Structures are given as C-alpha cells and as structure tokens.
XYZ file of C-alpha atoms in Angstrom:
694
model
C 4.923 -23.857 -2.434
C 8.443 -25.019 -3.231
C 7.658 -28.819 -2.929
C 4.194 -28.774 -4.344
C 4.605 -26.489 -7.323
C 8.251 -26.620 -8.143
C 8.352 -26.145 -11.935
C 4.917 -26.888 -12.078
C 2.788 -24.152 -13.543
C -1.109 -23.326 -12.220
C -3.676 -20.737 -12.514
C -4.640 -18.503 -9.399
C -8.086 -17.498 -9.364
C -9.220 -14.122 -7.583
C -12.181 -13.955 -5.377
C -14.632 -13.135 -8.074
C -13.892 -16.726 -9.595
C -13.261 -15.438 -13.041
C -9.846 -13.521 -12.630
C -7.263 -15.654 -13.005
C -3.231 -15.248 -13.241
C -0.625 -17.947 -14.961
C 1.862 -18.702 -12.384
C 5.041 -20.850 -12.604
C 7.374 -21.419 -9.955
C 10.635 -21.947 -11.854
C 12.948 -23.180 -8.984
C 16.065 -21.043 -7.735
C 17.195 -17.945 -9.511
C 20.669 -18.860 -8.651
C 21.780 -21.230 -11.265
C 24.086 -19.135 -12.689
C 25.666 -17.817 -9.381
C 28.834 -20.442 -9.803
C 29.849 -18.308 -13.155
C 29.066 -15.212 -11.465
C 31.278 -15.769 -8.542
C 33.969 -15.989 -11.414
C 33.097 -13.231 -13.351
C 32.703 -10.798 -10.472
C 30.575 -7.728 -10.667
C 32.350 -5.104 -12.759
C 29.449 -2.893 -12.596
C 29.063 -2.981 -9.050
C 29.239 0.816 -7.553
C 30.734 2.245 -10.632
C 29.983 5.820 -11.502
C 32.535 5.817 -14.992
C 30.220 4.069 -17.490
C 33.480 3.517 -19.742
C 34.651 0.872 -17.130
C 31.697 -1.012 -17.211
C 31.069 -3.605 -19.905
C 27.863 -3.858 -22.008
C 27.906 -7.701 -21.546
C 29.564 -10.562 -19.615
C 31.803 -12.469 -22.405
C 34.236 -15.280 -21.370
C 36.548 -17.625 -23.431
C 35.044 -20.640 -22.324
C 31.069 -20.246 -22.531
C 30.230 -23.755 -21.540
C 32.003 -23.495 -18.216
C 29.987 -23.451 -15.499
C 27.036 -23.684 -17.402
C 23.384 -25.593 -16.900
C 24.799 -29.289 -16.882
C 25.132 -29.870 -13.173
C 21.699 -28.211 -12.889
C 19.923 -30.471 -15.444
C 21.765 -33.655 -14.682
C 20.312 -33.362 -11.206
C 16.896 -31.985 -11.662
C 15.698 -33.613 -14.607
C 16.269 -37.304 -13.200
C 14.263 -36.033 -10.128
C 11.471 -35.081 -12.687
C 11.196 -38.237 -14.344
C 10.833 -40.261 -11.450
C 8.017 -37.752 -10.045
C 6.296 -38.403 -13.345
C 6.470 -34.778 -14.464
C 3.877 -34.231 -16.483
C 4.892 -31.345 -18.786
C 7.388 -31.466 -21.652
C 8.574 -27.678 -20.969
C 11.235 -27.156 -18.191
C 12.167 -23.845 -17.120
C 15.303 -22.578 -15.860
C 16.200 -19.237 -15.004
C 19.821 -17.718 -15.862
C 21.294 -15.144 -14.231
C 24.746 -14.548 -12.638
C 24.214 -12.123 -10.100
C 20.839 -10.022 -8.877
C 20.701 -7.124 -11.120
C 23.648 -8.742 -13.460
C 24.577 -7.762 -17.149
C 23.543 -9.651 -20.124
C 25.289 -12.998 -20.401
C 26.901 -12.714 -23.950
C 28.108 -16.492 -23.499
C 24.464 -17.738 -23.577
C 23.918 -18.268 -27.114
C 27.012 -20.040 -27.655
C 26.671 -21.961 -24.610
C 23.381 -23.263 -25.762
C 24.358 -24.205 -29.006
C 26.978 -26.316 -27.613
C 24.451 -28.198 -25.689
C 22.082 -28.952 -28.418
C 25.061 -30.046 -30.555
C 26.155 -32.513 -27.571
C 22.859 -33.942 -26.427
C 19.811 -34.751 -28.265
C 17.568 -34.217 -25.129
C 16.872 -31.793 -23.520
C 16.718 -29.236 -26.580
C 17.887 -25.749 -24.910
C 15.850 -22.650 -26.069
C 16.528 -19.174 -25.114
C 13.248 -17.477 -24.451
C 11.406 -14.662 -22.901
C 9.202 -14.929 -20.111
C 6.247 -14.028 -22.217
C 6.904 -16.547 -24.677
C 7.263 -19.221 -22.144
C 3.947 -18.425 -20.460
C 2.221 -18.479 -23.717
C 3.339 -21.833 -24.592
C 2.440 -23.306 -21.177
C -1.087 -21.769 -21.584
C -1.422 -22.923 -25.190
C -0.488 -26.713 -24.419
C -1.711 -26.934 -20.985
C -4.010 -24.226 -19.974
C -6.984 -26.431 -19.842
C -5.797 -29.021 -17.864
C -3.462 -26.922 -15.135
C -4.506 -27.349 -11.546
C -6.302 -24.206 -9.996
C -5.274 -22.386 -6.609
C -7.332 -19.938 -4.555
C -6.211 -17.985 -1.575
C -3.416 -15.407 -0.503
C 0.164 -15.950 -0.756
C 0.927 -13.229 1.669
C 4.408 -13.141 0.644
C 7.966 -12.679 2.392
C 9.747 -9.816 0.954
C 7.658 -6.908 2.538
C 9.201 -6.809 5.635
C 11.372 -4.279 3.609
C 9.066 -1.624 3.813
C 9.790 -1.432 7.760
C 13.531 -1.094 7.166
C 12.999 2.508 5.587
C 9.956 3.622 7.414
C 10.144 7.294 6.180
C 10.302 6.629 2.702
C 7.842 3.991 2.763
C 5.478 6.862 4.367
C 6.387 9.104 1.179
C 5.720 6.070 -1.148
C 2.384 5.110 0.438
C 1.248 8.901 0.344
C 2.171 9.516 -3.178
C 0.237 6.707 -4.601
C -2.738 8.010 -2.882
C -1.892 11.160 -3.863
C -1.479 10.021 -7.885
C -4.927 8.408 -7.706
C -6.692 11.487 -6.419
C -4.682 13.897 -9.003
C -6.203 11.144 -11.567
C -9.707 11.508 -10.553
C -9.623 15.283 -10.204
C -8.273 16.107 -13.798
C -11.786 14.860 -15.390
C -13.498 16.515 -12.867
C -12.128 19.718 -13.396
C -10.745 19.585 -16.845
C -13.597 17.679 -18.565
C -12.467 17.097 -22.202
C -8.865 18.456 -21.701
C -5.840 15.997 -22.650
C -4.207 14.649 -19.438
C -0.734 14.836 -19.448
C -0.290 10.830 -19.657
C 3.662 10.772 -20.012
C 3.997 12.950 -16.794
C 1.140 10.567 -14.650
C 3.081 7.698 -16.198
C 6.477 8.824 -15.018
C 4.832 9.358 -11.767
C 3.866 5.960 -11.049
C 7.137 4.598 -12.713
C 8.977 6.367 -9.833
C 6.445 5.274 -7.405
C 6.701 1.465 -8.716
C 10.542 1.724 -8.338
C 10.612 2.747 -4.692
C 9.597 -0.761 -3.917
C 11.862 -2.415 -6.581
C 13.643 -5.638 -5.460
C 16.928 -3.811 -4.335
C 14.747 -1.847 -1.846
C 17.486 0.365 -0.513
C 21.125 -1.257 -1.325
C 22.297 -4.431 -2.261
C 25.159 -5.585 0.098
C 24.633 -2.873 2.954
C 27.739 -4.257 4.671
C 30.078 -2.681 1.645
C 29.265 1.317 2.679
C 30.508 2.639 -0.878
C 28.360 0.574 -2.770
C 25.537 0.724 -0.174
C 25.403 4.627 -0.674
C 26.237 5.109 -3.973
C 23.080 2.863 -4.665
C 20.867 4.268 -1.622
C 21.673 7.954 -3.150
C 20.200 6.638 -6.232
C 17.147 4.983 -4.513
C 16.395 8.075 -2.782
C 15.498 9.756 -5.856
C 12.607 7.577 -6.577
C 10.630 8.512 -3.563
C 11.642 12.182 -3.927
C 10.411 12.299 -7.327
C 7.282 10.048 -6.519
C 6.386 12.394 -4.039
C 7.388 15.717 -5.873
C 5.599 14.297 -8.991
C 2.490 13.484 -7.401
C 2.015 16.831 -5.388
C 2.903 18.485 -8.554
C 0.394 16.596 -10.835
C -2.327 17.328 -8.251
C -1.719 20.903 -7.697
C -2.079 21.012 -11.779
C -5.315 19.061 -11.785
C -6.632 21.624 -8.875
C -5.443 24.564 -10.648
C -8.639 25.221 -12.751
C -10.355 25.568 -9.337
C -8.483 28.382 -8.190
C -8.723 32.406 -9.245
C -6.981 34.916 -10.946
C -4.686 36.955 -8.709
C -4.818 40.622 -9.014
C -0.821 40.478 -7.592
C -0.216 43.151 -4.637
C -3.894 44.963 -5.004
C -5.581 42.040 -3.932
C -7.002 41.157 -0.303
C -4.597 39.497 2.102
C -6.488 36.292 1.725
C -6.011 36.369 -2.101
C -8.327 36.496 -4.979
C -10.484 33.829 -3.129
C -11.624 36.308 -0.440
C -11.547 33.747 2.383
C -13.271 31.007 0.200
C -12.343 27.364 0.511
C -13.628 24.577 -1.871
C -13.577 20.984 -0.457
C -13.604 18.364 -3.209
C -14.395 14.888 -2.407
C -12.495 12.589 -4.912
C -14.126 8.862 -3.982
C -17.376 7.695 -5.554
C -19.608 7.907 -2.762
C -20.717 10.917 -0.160
C -18.812 11.791 2.913
C -17.699 14.463 4.912
C -14.557 15.279 6.962
C -12.213 17.693 8.790
C -10.825 20.131 6.795
C -7.572 21.917 7.744
C -6.474 25.458 6.849
C -2.992 26.831 7.191
C -2.717 30.186 9.131
C -2.181 31.618 5.810
C -5.320 30.504 4.155
C -7.321 31.258 7.285
C -6.448 34.908 7.955
C -9.897 36.237 7.931
C -11.177 34.806 11.231
C -11.890 31.748 12.986
C -15.538 31.442 11.684
C -16.350 29.073 8.888
C -19.594 29.365 6.576
C -21.122 27.569 3.993
C -22.759 29.287 0.534
C -26.023 29.535 2.559
C -24.117 31.792 5.258
C -24.482 28.775 7.519
C -21.864 28.558 10.189
C -20.214 25.014 10.530
C -18.054 23.972 13.425
C -14.639 25.285 13.338
C -11.546 25.599 15.749
C -8.186 27.265 15.713
C -5.736 24.765 16.838
C -2.828 25.326 18.995
C -0.700 25.027 15.918
C -2.247 28.089 14.494
C -4.046 26.087 11.883
C -7.613 26.329 11.692
C -10.127 23.284 11.258
C -13.906 22.838 10.403
C -16.089 20.022 9.666
C -17.234 19.766 6.182
C -20.379 17.428 6.211
C -21.760 15.402 3.150
C -19.597 16.145 0.332
C -21.162 15.026 -2.724
C -19.425 12.008 -4.795
C -16.872 13.269 -7.491
C -18.374 16.749 -6.265
C -17.158 19.776 -4.044
C -19.043 22.024 -1.701
C -18.046 25.819 -1.029
C -17.220 27.493 2.169
C -16.005 31.055 3.453
C -13.580 31.997 6.360
C -15.185 35.147 8.037
C -14.342 37.373 10.771
C -15.151 36.405 14.327
C -15.003 33.235 16.647
C -16.904 30.144 16.145
C -20.319 30.153 17.844
C -21.283 26.599 17.096
C -20.673 24.378 19.969
C -19.624 20.850 19.683
C -19.835 17.539 21.657
C -16.244 17.142 22.636
C -15.660 16.911 26.275
C -12.404 16.581 28.560
C -11.460 15.284 32.076
C -7.792 14.544 32.747
C -6.870 11.899 30.228
C -10.347 11.149 29.043
C -11.990 12.339 25.792
C -15.598 12.180 25.008
C -16.811 13.352 21.557
C -20.376 12.428 22.343
C -20.246 9.048 20.154
C -16.981 7.786 21.522
C -15.252 7.826 24.942
C -11.798 6.977 25.304
C -9.613 7.105 28.764
C -5.570 6.547 28.719
C -3.770 5.282 31.704
C -1.465 7.917 33.342
C 0.907 5.361 34.122
C 1.545 3.864 30.587
C -0.335 6.374 28.052
C -2.200 3.314 26.584
C -5.795 3.195 25.767
C -7.567 1.681 28.397
C -11.173 2.231 27.627
C -12.382 2.816 24.012
C -16.281 2.997 24.381
C -18.926 3.066 21.959
C -21.472 5.031 23.926
C -24.778 4.032 22.043
C -23.908 0.362 23.113
C -21.717 0.717 25.924
C -19.373 -1.721 24.462
C -15.472 -1.087 25.500
C -13.337 -2.200 22.470
C -9.812 -1.810 24.295
C -8.314 -4.938 26.057
C -6.301 -3.608 28.678
C -5.110 -6.998 29.540
C -2.966 -7.132 26.363
C 0.154 -4.977 26.640
C -1.926 -2.878 29.119
C -4.068 -1.329 26.666
C -4.266 -0.302 22.951
C -1.429 1.794 20.999
C 1.197 0.137 23.318
C 4.553 0.643 22.317
C 7.357 -2.368 22.173
C 10.544 -2.435 21.221
C 12.100 -5.494 20.124
C 15.675 -6.060 20.579
C 17.701 -8.781 18.552
C 15.822 -11.517 16.468
C 12.956 -13.597 17.786
C 10.584 -12.367 20.553
C 9.996 -12.423 24.187
C 12.097 -9.515 25.012
C 9.985 -6.710 24.177
C 10.229 -3.433 25.992
C 7.864 -0.901 26.606
C 8.152 2.890 27.095
C 8.465 5.399 30.151
C 5.700 7.970 30.380
C 7.224 11.403 30.829
C 4.351 13.573 30.660
C 0.536 13.357 29.364
C -1.129 16.862 28.473
C -4.227 18.051 26.715
C -3.054 19.784 23.385
C -6.494 20.542 21.711
C -9.771 21.162 23.824
C -11.952 23.102 21.099
C -15.545 22.098 20.750
C -14.506 20.011 17.280
C -11.112 18.345 18.050
C -10.070 16.796 21.438
C -6.536 15.681 21.566
C -4.118 14.296 24.455
C -0.755 14.193 23.891
C 1.885 11.328 25.516
C 5.673 12.030 25.926
C 7.630 9.108 26.701
C 11.355 7.940 26.841
C 11.442 4.764 24.717
C 14.287 2.200 24.262
C 16.041 2.450 20.841
C 14.527 5.830 20.534
C 15.745 9.316 21.097
C 11.879 10.182 21.835
C 8.329 8.669 21.564
C 5.409 11.073 21.128
C 1.897 9.330 20.897
C -1.081 11.434 20.213
C -4.931 10.426 20.821
C -7.633 12.512 18.650
C -11.354 12.725 18.725
C -13.526 14.871 16.050
C -16.983 15.987 17.506
C -19.685 13.325 16.765
C -17.490 11.042 14.785
C -17.360 7.242 15.602
C -13.655 6.930 14.834
C -10.289 7.274 16.863
C -7.427 9.155 15.406
C -4.077 8.161 16.835
C -0.487 9.539 15.403
C 2.718 8.259 16.880
C 6.032 9.947 16.231
C 9.111 7.747 16.772
C 12.274 9.383 16.929
C 14.157 6.287 16.184
C 18.240 5.949 17.131
C 20.478 4.556 13.919
C 21.383 1.355 15.735
C 23.182 -1.141 14.009
C 22.241 -4.098 16.202
C 19.018 -5.967 15.170
C 15.849 -4.420 16.739
C 12.198 -3.632 15.760
C 9.551 -1.552 16.565
C 5.837 -2.497 17.172
C 2.661 -0.705 18.155
C 0.140 -3.338 20.004
C -3.485 -2.809 19.564
C -5.384 -5.557 21.638
C -8.945 -5.194 20.904
C -11.962 -6.672 23.139
C -13.600 -8.506 20.333
C -14.518 -11.955 21.605
C -14.215 -14.559 18.869
C -12.910 -11.959 16.139
C -12.180 -12.903 12.595
C -9.452 -10.683 10.883
C -10.242 -9.577 7.282
C -7.487 -7.827 5.558
C -7.866 -5.773 2.482
C -5.198 -6.491 -0.515
C -4.830 -6.102 -3.919
C -7.690 -7.686 -5.888
C -9.434 -8.663 -2.905
C -10.597 -9.169 1.024
C -8.442 -11.936 2.672
C -9.592 -13.789 5.918
C -6.219 -14.049 7.940
C -5.438 -18.039 8.574
C -8.452 -18.661 6.662
C -7.956 -17.827 2.960
C -4.051 -18.285 3.112
C -2.106 -20.440 1.155
C -0.331 -23.333 3.300
C 3.222 -21.810 1.989
C 1.882 -18.155 3.035
C 3.830 -15.870 5.197
C 1.878 -16.129 8.768
C 4.635 -13.986 10.471
C 3.506 -10.677 8.924
C 1.263 -9.236 6.722
C 0.535 -6.273 4.642
C -2.476 -4.261 4.285
C -4.000 -2.195 2.010
C -6.577 0.304 3.245
C -8.170 -1.744 6.275
C -7.663 -4.267 8.484
C -10.991 -5.567 10.154
C -11.525 -7.209 13.467
C -14.981 -8.159 13.954
C -17.093 -11.145 15.462
C -21.041 -11.760 14.511
C -22.255 -8.465 16.406
C -19.609 -5.712 16.457
C -16.050 -5.027 15.666
C -13.516 -2.430 14.754
C -12.009 -1.344 11.332
C -8.355 -0.360 11.885
C -5.907 1.405 9.191
C -2.744 3.200 8.902
C -1.982 5.338 5.670
C 1.566 5.089 6.696
C 2.754 1.815 8.098
C 1.311 -1.162 5.841
C 3.062 -4.083 8.064
C 1.119 -6.119 10.692
C 1.282 -9.126 12.892
C -1.550 -11.074 14.504
C -1.930 -12.149 18.228
C 1.891 -11.815 18.848
C 5.302 -10.185 17.907
C 6.241 -12.788 15.422
C 8.324 -10.900 12.598
C 11.766 -10.468 14.069
C 12.583 -13.715 13.355
C 14.550 -14.243 9.939
C 18.035 -15.571 10.169
C 21.060 -15.719 7.490
C 21.005 -17.545 4.167
C 21.464 -20.974 5.971
C 17.875 -20.252 7.454
C 19.324 -21.860 10.514
C 16.833 -19.546 13.524
C 14.086 -18.800 10.975
C 10.491 -19.086 12.750
C 8.014 -18.969 10.349
C 4.429 -19.875 11.986
C 2.777 -22.702 10.294
C -0.980 -21.638 11.313
C -2.414 -18.507 13.055
C -4.309 -18.864 16.404
C -7.590 -16.445 15.917
C -6.685 -13.270 17.766
C -8.121 -9.840 18.053
C -4.952 -8.536 18.394
C -2.670 -6.690 15.758
C 0.657 -5.405 16.021
C 1.814 -2.594 13.891
C 5.287 -3.381 12.880
C 6.961 0.079 11.717
C 10.407 -0.245 12.106
C 13.430 -3.058 11.462
C 16.597 -3.760 10.301
C 16.436 -7.624 10.813
C 17.136 -8.677 7.072
C 21.084 -8.548 5.917
C 20.592 -7.453 2.644
C 19.081 -5.651 -0.138
C 18.142 -3.206 2.826
C 19.644 -0.448 5.002
C 21.986 -1.409 7.856
C 19.815 1.000 10.271
C 17.351 4.153 10.229
C 16.338 6.885 12.210
C 14.086 8.868 12.952
C 11.576 11.170 13.289
C 8.619 9.357 11.532
C 5.099 9.669 11.967
C 2.921 7.015 12.082
C -1.160 7.356 11.651
C -3.769 5.156 12.658
C -7.579 5.493 12.337
C -9.977 3.125 14.486
C -13.665 3.051 13.558
C -16.104 1.269 16.164
C -19.078 -0.441 14.214
C -21.659 -3.400 14.631
C -21.732 -6.116 12.249
C -19.105 -6.133 9.654
C -19.346 -4.586 6.318
C -16.949 -4.904 3.596
C -17.934 -1.712 1.893
C -18.184 0.314 4.926
C -14.843 -0.649 5.937
C -13.286 0.184 2.624
C -14.909 3.227 2.447
C -13.400 4.167 6.034
C -9.975 2.898 4.846
C -9.948 4.939 1.539
C -11.298 7.862 3.296
C -8.548 8.027 5.529
C -5.610 7.790 2.874
C -7.681 9.692 0.009
C -9.125 12.399 2.473
C -10.864 15.368 0.974
C -8.874 18.285 -0.845
C -9.241 21.581 -0.224
C -7.827 24.664 -1.667
C -8.599 28.481 -1.983
C -11.563 29.453 -4.319
C -13.937 31.990 -4.437
C -16.597 29.587 -6.013
C -17.675 26.250 -5.916
C -15.874 24.257 -8.625
C -18.149 21.229 -9.525
C -21.674 22.003 -10.198
C -22.633 18.866 -11.373
C -20.714 15.303 -10.206
C -19.168 13.482 -13.380
C -20.500 10.401 -12.423
C -23.022 8.671 -9.808
C -23.478 4.885 -8.827
C -26.565 3.606 -7.526
C -24.854 1.214 -5.426
C -23.083 1.222 -1.847
C -21.536 -2.045 -2.334
C -19.684 -0.782 -5.412
C -16.644 1.896 -5.256
C -14.671 3.088 -8.293
C -10.906 2.818 -7.837
C -9.711 4.345 -10.865
C -10.904 7.550 -12.694
C -8.435 8.656 -15.371
C -8.718 10.796 -18.532
C -6.865 9.703 -21.576
C -4.197 11.239 -23.398
C -6.363 13.024 -25.908
C -8.910 14.123 -23.020
C -12.144 12.579 -25.108
C -12.414 9.596 -22.877
C -11.845 7.956 -19.464
C -10.816 4.701 -17.664
C -13.381 3.584 -14.984
C -12.710 0.706 -12.707
C -15.294 -0.626 -10.386
C -14.794 -2.828 -7.564
C -17.469 -4.991 -5.647
C -17.426 -5.768 -1.981
C -20.366 -8.127 -2.126
C -20.246 -11.783 -2.131
C -22.809 -11.901 -4.897
C -23.072 -10.385 -8.420
C -23.870 -6.615 -8.010
C -25.523 -4.245 -10.686
C -23.849 -0.893 -11.226
C -26.141 1.820 -12.483
C -24.032 4.419 -13.663
C -25.437 8.099 -14.357
C -23.557 11.153 -15.818
C -25.268 14.171 -14.211
C -22.671 16.815 -15.537
C -22.634 15.147 -19.281
C -23.612 11.979 -21.131
C -20.784 10.004 -22.714
C -21.191 8.809 -26.040
C -20.296 5.368 -25.153
C -19.298 3.406 -22.219
C -17.500 -0.146 -23.254
C -16.470 -3.255 -20.906
C -12.987 -3.725 -21.408
C -12.211 -7.333 -21.395
C -8.559 -7.161 -21.181
C -6.536 -4.271 -19.882
C -7.772 -0.783 -20.795
C -8.594 -1.899 -24.110
C -12.627 -1.680 -24.683
C -14.270 -4.771 -26.133
C -17.684 -5.050 -27.465
C -20.200 -5.293 -24.395
C -21.911 -2.275 -23.871
C -22.180 -0.627 -19.996
C -23.195 2.654 -20.321
C -26.372 2.228 -18.014
C -25.443 -0.961 -16.028
C -22.902 -3.378 -15.598
C -22.569 -6.532 -13.602
C -19.778 -6.542 -11.463
C -18.565 -10.085 -9.992
C -18.625 -11.055 -6.434
C -15.752 -9.321 -5.003
C -14.339 -8.626 -8.548
C -13.680 -5.710 -10.849
C -14.990 -4.470 -14.152
C -12.962 -1.750 -16.014
C -14.693 0.576 -18.631
C -13.851 2.936 -21.212
C -15.680 5.797 -21.377
C -16.036 8.291 -24.684
C -17.461 11.604 -24.762
C-alpha cells in the first residue's frame, strides 16, 4: 500500500463493479510533529476553557514548516516519474490538535521565496474534487478488501464495544419500526441523527484515551469517551420504545388486571424483509398469567419457564415487516418439544451436541439428517475453547480448568448446559451451550470475568470446524469478502472484523458463525497479539493466509500502547451462533446473521399491531438494509442489498398502502429521475437506494 500508492490516488471499486470511492494516501500525517513538540499541547486534559487558546500561534510561522519534507519528497517523486501535478501534504501538529494560525503566513512566505511548488491551503473535499476533475478518467482501479489495522481497539474495551454494536442494531430496528407503526407521522430525525452521532463517536480514532500512561489525562478523556457509549445505548433504546409505543394499550392504572391493559397479550414484530420465526423471551412481570402461550386462533405454541423466571416461547413464521399476536394464559405448556438430554449431550431433533466433561469444549456438533460432525476435536480439544494469551506474540496460549458442568435448562423448548471454569487472567469463566427445539443452530454464551491486568495479554475462543477444504467468507460493509482471496496485498491478515456473519464452507456443507458482541476474529491460529512499539520491532504481519476452517474469536486485548485503555475487566458476555447448513448460500447466511443481531421484537399488546405489512419483496437474494421515515413523515428511504453474483430484479409490492412515487437515488439519499415503483434491478453484490413518497 505505502510503496505502491503513496501520494498516488486511485479508484476503489465495490463488488458490484459500479460503486467506487476515490482514495488517496497522502503519506505520513506527522509532518507537523516537529513544530508540535515545541509548542506542546496546552489543551491536553484541561477542564478550564479559559486556559485553552483558540489556535496555536508563534512569532516564527516559517520555523519547522514543510521545507525539510518537500526537499526530501519532491526529488524522489521526480525520479519516480510522478504523473500528477498535485502533491498533497497533511498538516497537523498532534493528534486532535488545535488549528495552526501560523499556516497562512508560512504558506505566504514559502510562495514568496519559491516559484515551485506553489502551496495552496485546501480542504480534503476540494483536493479530491480537483484530482477527479483532472485525472478521474485515467486513475488506476483497485478491487478487494483492505482489512484495516486499527480495529484491534474493539477488543480493548469489550464491554463498551458490545454496547456500541447492540445500539447500532437497535437503532436500525427503531428506524424500521417507525414507518411500520407510525405511517405518515413525522420521524424525529434530529433525535435519530444524534443517536447515530453518538454511536459513530464510540469508534472515533482516540478510542478511549490518548496517552494511557498519563493517568490524569487518561481518566479525563475516558470519562468523556464513555458518555458516547452510554448515550448511544440510552438513545437507541428510547427511540425504539417511542417507535413501538403505538402498539401498546391504554392503561387504567390501579384498576386494571395484574398483567396490565394487554390482558396477557404479546405482539411479536419482525423488522426484517423476510419471513422468519424465533424464540421470544418474556420477563416474569410480562408473563404473570401462566406458563401457556396461545396464538390468535387459540392454538398453543411451545413454551417453557426458565430457571431465571423468564418465560420463552417459539413464534414461527412472522411475516416480513409484519407481526403476530399471542396471549399468555393460565396453566402449564402441554406441547411437547424435541429437546433431549443425557449428561453433557444435548439433542433437539435436528442438531446433537456433546461436550467433553474434562475441557467443557464441544467435541461433537452433528447435523442429524446427514450425520456430519462439524466439530474438529483435534483443534484445541473441540469448539468454544478458551485460550488466554499472555504477553505479545503467540505460542503460550493457556486453557481454562473446568470446575463443574451442569444442566441449566431442561425443558421441551430449550436445553442448556453450563460450564464453570477457573481461567488464567480471569476471576472466572462461564460458558453456556443452548439448543432450541428443532432449530438447525447452536447458541453459545461465554461470560468472561477478566482481571484488570496491566501486562499485555489477550483472550481468545477457538472454533475448529470439521469442514475439509473450507473457504472462509466474511460479511463486511458493502460486500462479502473471501478471506485471503479478496484482500489487497497490504491487507491486515493477523485479524479481521465481521459484520453479521462469517461462513466456513466447502462445496457440499459448512457453518455460518456469527457474534452480535465480538467483531474481531483470527483465521487458522492465534495471530493477533503481535504489535510492538512505534519502531515496529517485533511486529508480526502475515503476508498470506493458509486456508483454514478454524476461527478464533479475539474478544479482549490490551496490546496496543496508545489511544486505548491500559487494561479492562469483566464480566462481559459474548454470544455466538453457529448454523449448520449444506452448500453455501450468501443470502441465507446474511438472513441468519441479521436475525441474531436484529431479533424479533416483543411488547405487551392486546391486539396484533400490523394488519398489513408496509412492503414485500419477491426475491430471496435481495434484503432491505435501511427503511426509515423522513422528517415530514410523507416519505421513506429504502435501501436494497443483493447477495447474488448477477443482476437481480427486486419486485416491490406495498400491501399496507401504495406510494405515490418510488424514485431511484443516484447519489446519497437524493431522488433521481429513474422510476423504481414496480421493479428495481440491483447489481451483483450491490446496493440500490430508493426514495418513497406517499
């Protein structure tokens, strides 16, 4: 990346072959650090704004300016036959620095002294606009995934990362519910935007602190940083509650029944663009009437009272952008399920799981219809294997020691085994494995109660899948990446982040793996605890990946020495879902992953809130990723994503009410002139955004 594209712009083209982004690597951002070292950082950790200057200004604007940088770089560019007459330099004295008020005078002084090059102070937008205008048609084109490096920060504050990821999915669901339950009502766009701003700021460059070795400044920044996570969580939940409010019922206060105005009624809402079912969990307060659940026709559905006091029931086939209604009634569940138990063996009629009593790892994960065992017990002694990696590097990863294994849930709907362990680097470790009656997936929840150690370390969970010749595919923003095949030469191969799923499959079978809480993973081996200091000595960056069917979820680390906390502690819960399947299907993998991250919503309601769905799409390869109301309530933004390698027609129907117009957005969310009311062609693995008006 640095050697090939340093100072040289290029187009990055998406998987659809049409979407493109103009990219420029402007070299080091530290050109102004020499000046910064002399001026210092008077704003750093300061609470009294009167002591913070608005700008940095000196008596010698030209001192420590660009001269040395230009005299070094420009001759080298000339020798390499640099083809552009625009050379971009970033100017910053520090990370998160104040404005340098000397810059105009320094530029003026340079231009007065030298005829070439002529310096111009410019914004990034203007720079990129100029490059596109002059060279856009002749710039090189790059395809593939960069797999960036800064994402290790997600594991340095795992509890907050979990909050951020869940707030993001909750916000998407809140945006979707609003036009479902409040058609025609103005959406609180300012509130949504502020929630999204807080969510985005959770992952701002200074992830938690700037200099963790300076406790006073670290603590001041960390207090401010945490507010973004807290605000994102609070605002996303508040907006979801507001969006769901029309489905709730008027209360009669103390004169109502104990279960409230819903009379034990429960509405289950599907915010996805495809029909699916799922398990619904009700608190003891929401299920006071009994342990039985019936639908609107009075038919009983399978339910179970858990050891926690919660009541769970299975809601099958909830329509896309629709809802179903149930009622909790007196009595015990009389519907049998297919869950069976024997010591550390779980069987739900579709999947059979066996845990090793010595290690607590999954040694058999069998799809009963085919007899395939997808657990490779030769790797770490089985699936969901805890490994604590002390120090930097790899090779000394240590497992946990099992204290007890017990059957936590043994009902007809849910079967769950819990493993309690002593674990190095931790106060305790709890791993739970759960099956749902008849469902083809395994649910895992690991609770890590981490010790706040200052020495470098990392926590990993190994998943060695028995998928010979497996190819790993990763859901990423704007595409699905084949790990190792679709990555740039300069891509980070030591670790990767996933959106909604990672799939490991060969030509006949495989698994779809996802985690709503832990985005970082390694392929083949523990390879992430490898970063040294600024000098880079000791760094280990794999130049290629050997194909492997083993994944490691990298959930916690403190190996980077700046911009992140020195340590962290637990407890933190990490959820995993593993779907066993036949041939790889990108659309099915996406549906499974999104269903885990954006599950069915439930609330107390005396009636079914959605009589007709807002929208229906007659193509299983197309998914809706955004559905949100406009500020005036008269329109909506709809984004379609294709999981096919060819053009796909998306035929749209509007059961609830027909729109006045549906226009394809050519750029951003601004409607263009192309009509998309009846059918839209979505490019291969691409996106189309629509503006809908009623």
